[in-house]
Short mmCIF file of C-alpha atoms in Angstrom, two decimals:
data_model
loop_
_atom_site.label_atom_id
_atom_site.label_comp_id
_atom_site.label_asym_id
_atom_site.label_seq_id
_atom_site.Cartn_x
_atom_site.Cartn_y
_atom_site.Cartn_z
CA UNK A 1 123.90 24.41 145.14
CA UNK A 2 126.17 22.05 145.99
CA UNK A 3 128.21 24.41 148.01
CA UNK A 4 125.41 25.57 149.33
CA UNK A 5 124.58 21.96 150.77
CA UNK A 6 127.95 21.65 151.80
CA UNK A 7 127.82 24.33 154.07
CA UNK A 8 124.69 22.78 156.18
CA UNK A 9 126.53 20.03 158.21
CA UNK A 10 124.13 17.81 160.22
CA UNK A 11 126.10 18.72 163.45
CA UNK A 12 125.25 22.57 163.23
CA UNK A 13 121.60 21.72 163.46
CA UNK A 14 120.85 17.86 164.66
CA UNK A 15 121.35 17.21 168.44
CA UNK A 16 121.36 13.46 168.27
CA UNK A 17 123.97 11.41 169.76
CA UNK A 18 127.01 10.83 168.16
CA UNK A 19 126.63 6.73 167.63
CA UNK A 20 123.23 7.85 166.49
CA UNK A 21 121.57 6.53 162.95
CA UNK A 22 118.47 8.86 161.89
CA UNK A 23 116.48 8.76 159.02
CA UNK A 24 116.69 11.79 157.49
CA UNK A 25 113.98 13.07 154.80
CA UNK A 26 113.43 16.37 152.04
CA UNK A 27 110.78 17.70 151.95
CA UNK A 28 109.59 19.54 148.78
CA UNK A 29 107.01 22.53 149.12
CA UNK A 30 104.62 23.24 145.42
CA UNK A 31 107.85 22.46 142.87
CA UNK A 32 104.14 23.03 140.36
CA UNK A 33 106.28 22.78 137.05
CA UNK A 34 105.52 25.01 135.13
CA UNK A 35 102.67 24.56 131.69
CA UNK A 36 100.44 26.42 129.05
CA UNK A 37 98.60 27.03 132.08
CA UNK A 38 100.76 28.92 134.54
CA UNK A 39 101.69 32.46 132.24
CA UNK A 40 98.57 32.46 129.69
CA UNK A 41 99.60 36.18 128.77
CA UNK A 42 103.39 35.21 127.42
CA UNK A 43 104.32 34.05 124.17
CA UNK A 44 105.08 30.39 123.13
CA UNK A 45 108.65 31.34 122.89
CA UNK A 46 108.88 33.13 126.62
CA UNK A 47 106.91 30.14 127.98
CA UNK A 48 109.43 27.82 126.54
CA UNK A 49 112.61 29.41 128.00
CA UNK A 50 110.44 29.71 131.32
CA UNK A 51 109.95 25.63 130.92
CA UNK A 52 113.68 25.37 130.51
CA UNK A 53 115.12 27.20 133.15
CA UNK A 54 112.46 26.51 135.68
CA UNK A 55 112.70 22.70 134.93
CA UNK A 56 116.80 22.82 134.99
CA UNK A 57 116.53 24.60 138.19
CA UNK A 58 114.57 21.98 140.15
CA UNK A 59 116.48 18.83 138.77
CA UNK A 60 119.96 20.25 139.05
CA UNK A 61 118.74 21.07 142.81
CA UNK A 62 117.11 17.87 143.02
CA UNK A 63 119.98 15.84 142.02
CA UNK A 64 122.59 17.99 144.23
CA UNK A 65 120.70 17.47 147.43
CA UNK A 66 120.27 13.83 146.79
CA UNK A 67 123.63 13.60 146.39
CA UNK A 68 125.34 15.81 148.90
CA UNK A 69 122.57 15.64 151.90
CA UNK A 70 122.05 12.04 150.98
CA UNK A 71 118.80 11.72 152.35
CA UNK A 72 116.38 8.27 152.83
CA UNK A 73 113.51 10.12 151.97
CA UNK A 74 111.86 12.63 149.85
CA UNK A 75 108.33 14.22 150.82
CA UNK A 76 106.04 15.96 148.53
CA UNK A 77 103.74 18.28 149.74
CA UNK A 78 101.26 18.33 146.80
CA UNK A 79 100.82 20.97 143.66
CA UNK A 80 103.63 18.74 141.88
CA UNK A 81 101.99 20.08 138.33
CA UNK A 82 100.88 23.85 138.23
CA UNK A 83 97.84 23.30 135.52
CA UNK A 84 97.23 19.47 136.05
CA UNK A 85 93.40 19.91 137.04
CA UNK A 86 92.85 21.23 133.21
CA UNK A 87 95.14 18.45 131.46
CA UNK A 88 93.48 15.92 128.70
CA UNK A 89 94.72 11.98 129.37
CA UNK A 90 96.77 13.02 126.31
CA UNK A 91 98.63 16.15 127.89
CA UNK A 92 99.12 14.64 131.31
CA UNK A 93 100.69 11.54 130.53
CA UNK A 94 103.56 13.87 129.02
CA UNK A 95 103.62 16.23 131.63
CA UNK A 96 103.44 13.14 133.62
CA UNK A 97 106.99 12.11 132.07
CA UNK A 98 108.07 15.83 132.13
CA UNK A 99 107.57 15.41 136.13
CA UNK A 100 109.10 12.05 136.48
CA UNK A 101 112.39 13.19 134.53
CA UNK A 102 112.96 16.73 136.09
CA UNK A 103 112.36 14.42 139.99
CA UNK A 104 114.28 11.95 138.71
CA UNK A 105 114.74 8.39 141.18
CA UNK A 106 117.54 8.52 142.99
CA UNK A 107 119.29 5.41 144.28
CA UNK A 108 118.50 3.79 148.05
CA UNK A 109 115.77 7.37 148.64
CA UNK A 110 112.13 6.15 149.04
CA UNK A 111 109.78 9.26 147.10
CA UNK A 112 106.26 9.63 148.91
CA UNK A 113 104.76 11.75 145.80
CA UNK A 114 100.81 10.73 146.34
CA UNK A 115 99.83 13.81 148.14
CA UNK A 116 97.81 16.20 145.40
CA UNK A 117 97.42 19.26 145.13
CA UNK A 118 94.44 21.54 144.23
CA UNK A 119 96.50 22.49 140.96
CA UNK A 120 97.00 18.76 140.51
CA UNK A 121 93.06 17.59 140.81
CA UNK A 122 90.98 20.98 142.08
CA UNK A 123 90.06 21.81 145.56
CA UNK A 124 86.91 20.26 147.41
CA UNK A 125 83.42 20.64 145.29
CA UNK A 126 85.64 21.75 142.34
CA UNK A 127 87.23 18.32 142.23
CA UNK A 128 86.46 16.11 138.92
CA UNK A 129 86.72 12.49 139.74
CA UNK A 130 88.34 11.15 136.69
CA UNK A 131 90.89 13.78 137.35
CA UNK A 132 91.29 12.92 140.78
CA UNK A 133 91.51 9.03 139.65
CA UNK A 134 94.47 9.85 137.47
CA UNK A 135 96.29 11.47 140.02
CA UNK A 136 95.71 8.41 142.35
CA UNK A 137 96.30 6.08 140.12
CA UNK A 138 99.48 7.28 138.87
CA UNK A 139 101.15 8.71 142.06
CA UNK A 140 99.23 6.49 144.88
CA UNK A 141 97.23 6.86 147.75
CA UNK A 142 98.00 10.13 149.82
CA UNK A 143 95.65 8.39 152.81
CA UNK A 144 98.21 5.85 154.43
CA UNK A 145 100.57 6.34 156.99
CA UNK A 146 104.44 5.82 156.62
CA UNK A 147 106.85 4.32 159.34
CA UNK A 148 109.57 6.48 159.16
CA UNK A 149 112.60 5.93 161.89
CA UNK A 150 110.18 5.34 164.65
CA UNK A 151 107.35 7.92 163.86
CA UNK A 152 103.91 7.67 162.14
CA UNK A 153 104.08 9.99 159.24
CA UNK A 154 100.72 10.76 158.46
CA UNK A 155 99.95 11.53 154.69
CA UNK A 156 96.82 13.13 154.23
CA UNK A 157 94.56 14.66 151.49
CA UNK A 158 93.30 17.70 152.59
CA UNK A 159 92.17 18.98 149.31
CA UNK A 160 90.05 15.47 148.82
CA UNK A 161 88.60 15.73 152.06
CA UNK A 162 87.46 19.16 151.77
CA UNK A 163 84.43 17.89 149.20
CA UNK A 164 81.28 17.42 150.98
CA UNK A 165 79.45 17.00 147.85
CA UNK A 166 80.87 13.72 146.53
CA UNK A 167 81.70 10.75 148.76
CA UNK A 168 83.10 9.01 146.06
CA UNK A 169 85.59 11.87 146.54
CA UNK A 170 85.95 12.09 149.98
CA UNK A 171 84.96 9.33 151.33
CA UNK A 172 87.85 7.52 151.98
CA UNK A 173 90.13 10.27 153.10
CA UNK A 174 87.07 10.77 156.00
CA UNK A 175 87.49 7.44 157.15
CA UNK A 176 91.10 7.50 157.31
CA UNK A 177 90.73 10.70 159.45
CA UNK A 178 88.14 9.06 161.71
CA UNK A 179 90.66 5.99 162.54
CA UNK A 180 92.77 8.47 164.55
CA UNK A 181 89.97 9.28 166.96
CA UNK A 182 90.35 5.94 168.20
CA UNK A 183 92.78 5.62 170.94
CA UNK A 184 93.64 1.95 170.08
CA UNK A 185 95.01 2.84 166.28
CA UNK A 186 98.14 1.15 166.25
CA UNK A 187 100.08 4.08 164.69
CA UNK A 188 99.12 5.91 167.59
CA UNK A 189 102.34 3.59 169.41
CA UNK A 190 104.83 6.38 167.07
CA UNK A 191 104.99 9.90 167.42
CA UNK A 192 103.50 11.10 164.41
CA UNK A 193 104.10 13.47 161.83
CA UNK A 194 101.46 14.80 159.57
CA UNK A 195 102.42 16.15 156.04
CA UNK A 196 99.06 18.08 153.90
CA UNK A 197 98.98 20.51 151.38
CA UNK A 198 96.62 23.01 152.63
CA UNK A 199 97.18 24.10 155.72
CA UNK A 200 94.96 24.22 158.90
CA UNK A 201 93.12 27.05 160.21
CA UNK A 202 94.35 29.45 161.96
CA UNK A 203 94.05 33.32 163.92
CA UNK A 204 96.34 35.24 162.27
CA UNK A 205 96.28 37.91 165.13
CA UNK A 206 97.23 35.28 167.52
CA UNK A 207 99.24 33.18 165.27
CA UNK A 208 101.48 34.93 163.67
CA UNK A 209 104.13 33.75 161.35
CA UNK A 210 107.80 34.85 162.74
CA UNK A 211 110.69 36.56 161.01
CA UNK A 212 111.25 34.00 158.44
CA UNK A 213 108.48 34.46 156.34
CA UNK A 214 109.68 36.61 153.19
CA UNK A 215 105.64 38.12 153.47
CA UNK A 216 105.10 41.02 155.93
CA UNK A 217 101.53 40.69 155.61
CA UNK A 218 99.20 38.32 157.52
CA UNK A 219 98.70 33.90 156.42
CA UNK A 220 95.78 34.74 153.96
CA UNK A 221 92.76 33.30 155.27
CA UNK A 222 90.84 32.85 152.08
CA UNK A 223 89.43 31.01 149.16
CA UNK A 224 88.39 31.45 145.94
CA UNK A 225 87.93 29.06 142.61
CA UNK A 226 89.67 25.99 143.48
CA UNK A 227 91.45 27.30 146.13
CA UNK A 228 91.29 27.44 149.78
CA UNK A 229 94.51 28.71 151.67
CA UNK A 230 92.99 27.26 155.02
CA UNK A 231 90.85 24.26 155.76
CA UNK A 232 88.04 24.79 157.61
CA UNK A 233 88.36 25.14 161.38
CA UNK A 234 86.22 22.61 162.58
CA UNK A 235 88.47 19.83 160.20
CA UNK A 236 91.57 21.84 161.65
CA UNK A 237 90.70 20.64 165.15
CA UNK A 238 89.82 17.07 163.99
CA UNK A 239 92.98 16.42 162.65
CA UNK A 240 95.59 17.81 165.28
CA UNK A 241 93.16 16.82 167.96
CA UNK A 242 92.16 13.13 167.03
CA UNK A 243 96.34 12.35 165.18
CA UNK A 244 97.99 14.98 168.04
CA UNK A 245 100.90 15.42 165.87
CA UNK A 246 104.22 16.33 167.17
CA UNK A 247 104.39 17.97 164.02
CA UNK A 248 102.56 19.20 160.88
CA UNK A 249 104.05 20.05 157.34
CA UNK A 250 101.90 21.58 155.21
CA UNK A 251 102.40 23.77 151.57
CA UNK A 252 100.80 25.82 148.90
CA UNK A 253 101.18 29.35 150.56
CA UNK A 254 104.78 29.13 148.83
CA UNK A 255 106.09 31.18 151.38
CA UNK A 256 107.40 29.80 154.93
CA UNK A 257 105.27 30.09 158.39
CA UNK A 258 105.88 28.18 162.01
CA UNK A 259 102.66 28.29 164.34
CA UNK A 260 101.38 26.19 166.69
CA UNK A 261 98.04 24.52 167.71
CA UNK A 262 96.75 23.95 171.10
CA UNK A 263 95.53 20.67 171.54
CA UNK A 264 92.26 20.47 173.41
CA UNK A 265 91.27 23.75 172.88
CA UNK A 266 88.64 23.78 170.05
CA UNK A 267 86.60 26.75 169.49
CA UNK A 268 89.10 29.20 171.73
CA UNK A 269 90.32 32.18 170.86
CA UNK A 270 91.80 33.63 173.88
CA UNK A 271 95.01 34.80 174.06
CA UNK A 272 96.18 32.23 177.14
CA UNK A 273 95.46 29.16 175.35
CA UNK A 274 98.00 30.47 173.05
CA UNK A 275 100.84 31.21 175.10
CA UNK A 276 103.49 27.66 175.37
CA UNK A 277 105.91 27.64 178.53
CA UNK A 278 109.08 25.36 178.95
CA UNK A 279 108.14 21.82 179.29
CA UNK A 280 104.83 22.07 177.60
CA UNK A 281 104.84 19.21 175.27
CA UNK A 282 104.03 18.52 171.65
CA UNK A 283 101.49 16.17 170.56
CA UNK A 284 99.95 16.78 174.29
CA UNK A 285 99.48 20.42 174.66
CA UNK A 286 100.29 21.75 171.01
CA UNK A 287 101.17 20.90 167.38
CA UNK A 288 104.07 22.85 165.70
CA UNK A 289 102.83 23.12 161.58
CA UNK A 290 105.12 24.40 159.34
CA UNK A 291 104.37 25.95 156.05
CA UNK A 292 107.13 24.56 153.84
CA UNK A 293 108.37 27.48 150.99
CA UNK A 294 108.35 26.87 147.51
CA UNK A 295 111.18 25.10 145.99
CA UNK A 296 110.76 26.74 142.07
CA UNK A 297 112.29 29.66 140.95
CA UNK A 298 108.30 30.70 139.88
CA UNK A 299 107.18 30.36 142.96
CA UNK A 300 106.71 34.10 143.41
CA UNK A 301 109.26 33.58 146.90
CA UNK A 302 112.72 35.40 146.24
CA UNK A 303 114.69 32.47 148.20
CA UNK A 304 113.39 29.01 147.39
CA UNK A 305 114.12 26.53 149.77
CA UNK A 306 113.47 22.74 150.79
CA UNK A 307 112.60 21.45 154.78
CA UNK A 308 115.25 19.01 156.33
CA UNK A 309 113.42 16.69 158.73
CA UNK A 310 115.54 13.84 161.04
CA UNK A 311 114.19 11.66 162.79
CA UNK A 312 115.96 9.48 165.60
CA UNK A 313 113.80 7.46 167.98
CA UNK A 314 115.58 4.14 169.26
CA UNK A 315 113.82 3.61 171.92
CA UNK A 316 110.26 4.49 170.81
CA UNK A 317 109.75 7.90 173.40
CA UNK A 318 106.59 8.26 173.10
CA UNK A 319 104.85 12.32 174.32
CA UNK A 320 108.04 12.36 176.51
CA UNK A 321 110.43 14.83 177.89
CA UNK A 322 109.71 17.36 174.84
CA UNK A 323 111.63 20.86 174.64
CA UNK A 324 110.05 24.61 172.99
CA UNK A 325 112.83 26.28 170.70
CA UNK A 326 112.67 29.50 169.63
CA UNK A 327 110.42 30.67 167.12
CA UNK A 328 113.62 33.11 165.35
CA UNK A 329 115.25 30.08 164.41
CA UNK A 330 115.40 27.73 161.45
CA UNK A 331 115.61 24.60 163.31
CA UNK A 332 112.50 23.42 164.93
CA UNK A 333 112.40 20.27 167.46
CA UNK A 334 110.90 17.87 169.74
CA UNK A 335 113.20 14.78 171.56
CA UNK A 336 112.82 12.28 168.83
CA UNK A 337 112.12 14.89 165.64
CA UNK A 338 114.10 18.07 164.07
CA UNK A 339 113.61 20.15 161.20
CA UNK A 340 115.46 22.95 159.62
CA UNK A 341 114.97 25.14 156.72
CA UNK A 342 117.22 25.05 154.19
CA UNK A 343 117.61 27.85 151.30
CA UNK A 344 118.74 26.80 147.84
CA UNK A 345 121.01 29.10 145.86
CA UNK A 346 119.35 31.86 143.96
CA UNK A 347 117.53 31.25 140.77
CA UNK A 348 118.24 34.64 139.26
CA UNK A 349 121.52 35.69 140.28
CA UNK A 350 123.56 34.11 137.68
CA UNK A 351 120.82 35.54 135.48
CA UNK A 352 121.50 38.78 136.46
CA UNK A 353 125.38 38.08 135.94
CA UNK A 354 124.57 37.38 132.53
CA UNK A 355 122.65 40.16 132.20
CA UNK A 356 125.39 42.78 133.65
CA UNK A 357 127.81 41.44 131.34
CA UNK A 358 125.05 41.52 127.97
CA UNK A 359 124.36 44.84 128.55
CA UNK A 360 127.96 46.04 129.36
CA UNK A 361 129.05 44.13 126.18
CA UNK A 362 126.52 45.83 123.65
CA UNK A 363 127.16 48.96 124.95
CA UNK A 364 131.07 48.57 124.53
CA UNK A 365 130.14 47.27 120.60
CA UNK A 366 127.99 50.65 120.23
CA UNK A 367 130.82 52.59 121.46
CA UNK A 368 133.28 51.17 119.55
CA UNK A 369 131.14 50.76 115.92
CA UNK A 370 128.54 53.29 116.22
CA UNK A 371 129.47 56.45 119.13
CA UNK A 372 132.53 56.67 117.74
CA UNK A 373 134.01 59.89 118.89
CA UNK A 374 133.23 59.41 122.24
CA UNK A 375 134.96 56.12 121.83
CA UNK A 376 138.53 57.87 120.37
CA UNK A 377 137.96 60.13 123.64
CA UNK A 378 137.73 57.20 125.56
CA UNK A 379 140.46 55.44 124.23
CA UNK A 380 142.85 58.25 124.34
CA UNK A 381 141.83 58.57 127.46
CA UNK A 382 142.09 55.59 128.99
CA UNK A 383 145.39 54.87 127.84
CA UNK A 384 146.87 58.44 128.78
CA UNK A 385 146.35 57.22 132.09
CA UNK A 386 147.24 53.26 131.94
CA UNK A 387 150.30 54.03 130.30
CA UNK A 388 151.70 55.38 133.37
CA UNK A 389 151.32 51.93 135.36
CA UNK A 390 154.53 50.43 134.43
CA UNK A 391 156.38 53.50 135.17
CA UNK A 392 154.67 54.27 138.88
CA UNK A 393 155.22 50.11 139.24
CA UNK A 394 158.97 50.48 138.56
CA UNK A 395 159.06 53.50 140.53
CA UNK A 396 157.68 52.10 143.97
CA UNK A 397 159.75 48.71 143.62
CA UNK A 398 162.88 50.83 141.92
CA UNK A 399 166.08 48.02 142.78
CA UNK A 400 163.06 45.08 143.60
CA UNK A 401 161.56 44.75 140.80
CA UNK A 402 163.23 40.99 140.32
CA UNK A 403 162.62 40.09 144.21
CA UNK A 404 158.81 40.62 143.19
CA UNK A 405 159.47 38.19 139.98
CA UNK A 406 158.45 41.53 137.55
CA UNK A 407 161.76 41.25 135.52
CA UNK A 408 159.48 42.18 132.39
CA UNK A 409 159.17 46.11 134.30
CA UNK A 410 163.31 45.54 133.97
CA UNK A 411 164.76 48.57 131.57
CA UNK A 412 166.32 46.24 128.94
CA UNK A 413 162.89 44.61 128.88
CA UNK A 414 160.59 47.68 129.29
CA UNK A 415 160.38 48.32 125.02
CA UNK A 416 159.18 44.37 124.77
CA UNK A 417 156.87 44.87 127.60
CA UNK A 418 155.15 47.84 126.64
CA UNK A 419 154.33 46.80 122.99
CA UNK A 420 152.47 43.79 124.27
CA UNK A 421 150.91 46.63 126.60
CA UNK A 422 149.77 48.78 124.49
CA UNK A 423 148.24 46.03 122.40
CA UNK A 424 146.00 44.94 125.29
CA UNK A 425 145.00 48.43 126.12
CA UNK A 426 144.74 49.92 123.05
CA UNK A 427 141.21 48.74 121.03
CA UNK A 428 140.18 49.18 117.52
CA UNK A 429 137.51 52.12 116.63
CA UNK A 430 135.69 51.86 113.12
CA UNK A 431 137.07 54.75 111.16
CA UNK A 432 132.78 55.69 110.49
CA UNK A 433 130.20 54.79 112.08
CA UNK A 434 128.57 51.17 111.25
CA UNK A 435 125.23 49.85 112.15
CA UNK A 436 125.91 46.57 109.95
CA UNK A 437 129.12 46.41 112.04
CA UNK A 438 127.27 46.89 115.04
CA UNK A 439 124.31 44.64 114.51
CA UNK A 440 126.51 41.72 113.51
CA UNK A 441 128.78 42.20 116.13
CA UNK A 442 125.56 42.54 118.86
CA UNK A 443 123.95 38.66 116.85
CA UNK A 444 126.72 36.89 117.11
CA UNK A 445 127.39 37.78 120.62
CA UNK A 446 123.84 37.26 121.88
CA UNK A 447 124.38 33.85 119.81
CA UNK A 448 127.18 33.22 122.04
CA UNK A 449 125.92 34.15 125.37
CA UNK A 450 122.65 32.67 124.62
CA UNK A 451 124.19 29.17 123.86
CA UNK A 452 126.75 29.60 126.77
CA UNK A 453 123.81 30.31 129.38
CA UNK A 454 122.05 26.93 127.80
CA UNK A 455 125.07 24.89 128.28
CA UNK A 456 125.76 25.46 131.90
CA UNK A 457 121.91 25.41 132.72
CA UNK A 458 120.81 22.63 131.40
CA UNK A 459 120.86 19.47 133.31
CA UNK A 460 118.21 17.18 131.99
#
């Protein structure tokens, strides 16, 4: 990871000036740690080393990127628990601390964690107010904005806002949604920057993606209990229409997506109003919203990853002279904003290292405890064949043997040599077969490995 961070240097992907100073933020896409409730079907023992690795994985990645990108902010996009909606008081004030020690606080880096989740409180009419009360009451309110090197960053709670049944519920996210459509709200002096967890509506035949999305198939556009992977259109249009964002983060797809909104367009599907030309601008003619990936290893996304945002606007450019990259890319921008997506190392590589080497190991104890005539072949073998090294290495350097620095391939040496050779070469077979040998030899290995594997994974 931390090479992996290393790698990514600011200048490769930020276009500020050089004397410049931005504030640079994370932002985390649906970490959802994992509970009881995310794998009902596995055992309490799988579920456990699942908890383990899962949780080791996001705070040694957590604590890396702190350290190495040194960023000034950290965003949340919601679904920080995976079963939190289901949770007694009891149960969530651990998890609670479970969360709080895996995302650690990190020195001098402000942590904007209020924004829920539908696995954190439920989705719209599903919502339970106590449980949406805890959430708030604990983490904050996700309805505020945050100044944030010159731009309005717009928290918002989509999945609150969604419930038309309860206005204790949605009440207040409403009216926070209404300010915007006044021209006179003060954060309106910023660009602004909108972060939700669900994300808007969209056409998928007209909207489409781009190559960065791990998915082939279409954005889902569906819902289902306590779930909605879209808001509904008409809110869509409220909120990029009456904020205009320069930009929109949004999560719980897991997977990445870049699309844009037309401003001013509500209710239009026609291709046209969906085509952007050089010099159109954002937060005037459209709203970029990316769909930040998943940044757990059970996210069901084969490369987690985190979003970079910086932010650099001295002199307060407001809607000014804005530029259109190229959808292809990782870095998207606007004059005063950039973002870039950033991979993490993969979760299950050094898991299939250790795997590799298990399975190569046992077999190499069956062979040489258990197959044991095909393990004297092997031997014989194998050393018929290394035992001619030394000779075809003394015969292709002949007189240079001590320029190389090989002066134990010398003659006088050559009797020393090989008897240390043919130690390393030659292994020990069990004169008859042994499952006791072979089973003892296979626990205490495991034992090993297993405890190994712990030792370098664990973090917390």
């Amino acid at each position: 990871m931390e090479a992996a961070c290393n790698a990514i240097s600011v200048d490769d992907w930020e276009s500020w000036p050089q004397e410049s100073n931005p504030h640079r933020s994370i932002i985390i896409g649906d970490p959802q740690i994992v509970d009881n409730y995310s794998y009902p079907s596995r055992s309490w023992l799988e579920l456990a080393i699942t908890k383990v690795f899962s949780d080791n994985y996001l705070h040694r990645n957590h604590n890396i990127y702190s350290k190495v990108l040194n960023p000034d902010s950290i965003i949340y996009v919601g679904d920080l628990f995976d079963g939190g909606r289901e949770w007694t008081d009891k149960v969530w004030l651990k998890e609670y601390v479970r969360f709080n020690k895996v995302f650690n606080p990190v020195e001098g880096v402000r942590q904007l964690r209020q924004i829920p989740g539908n696995h954190d409180v439920g989705f719209g009419n599903g919502i339970n107010f106590d449980k949406y009360s805890r959430f708030k009451a604990y983490f904050g309110n996700a309805d505020e904005v945050v100044l944030l090197g010159n731009h309005s960053i717009v928290l918002m709670d989509t999945v609150s806002i969604s419930c038309i049944d309860n206005d204790r519920i949605s009440g207040a996210s409403s009216k926070f949604l209404r300010s915007f459509e006044d021209p006179k709200n003060p954060y309106k002096e910023f660009p602004r920057i909108v972060v939700s967890h669900v994300p808007l509506y969209r056409f998928t035949e007209l909207q489409e993606c781009g190559p960065l999305r791990e998915s082939k198939r279409a954005f889902p556009v569906s819902r289902g209990n306590q779930y909605q992977t879209v808001l509904e259109y008409e809110l869509s249009q409220k909120i990029v229409n009456w904020i205009r964002p320069i930009m929109l983060f949004s999560g719980d797809d897991h997977d990445y997506c870049h699309i844009r909104h037309p401003l001013d367009k509500s209710f239009s599907n026609s291709h046209e109003d969906y085509q952007f030309q050089k010099g159109d601008h954002p937060g005037i003619k459209y709203t970029d919203e990316i769909t930040v990936k998943s940044s757990a290893m059970t996210g069901g996304v084969q490369k987690p990853a985190i979003q970079l945002l910086s932010l650099w606007n001295p002199e307060n450019k407001l809607d000014d002279t804005w530029t259109v990259n190229n959808k292809e890319t990782k870095k998207v921008d606007a004059e005063t904003a950039e973002t870039y997506l950033c991979y993490l190392p993969s979760p299950y590589q050094p898991l299939v290292h250790y795997g590799i080497t298990l399975a190569f190991s046992i077999w190499w104890i069956f062979v040489c405890t258990v197959q044991i005539g095909f393990g004297n072949r092997l031997n014989v073998t194998f050393s018929r064949y290394v035992h001619k090294v030394p000779k075809m290495i003394r015969r292709l350097f002949k007189k240079d043997i001590k320029s190389i620095g090989m002066t134990y391939l010398d003659a006088k040496s050559n009797n020393k040599f090989e008897k240390y050779f043919n130690n390393l070469i030659d292994w020990e077979i069990e004169p008859q077969r042994s499952w006791k040998t072979f089973l003892n030899n296979c626990g205490v290995f495991l034992c090993i490995t297993f405890i190994t594997l712990l030792y370098y994974f664990s973090t917390i």
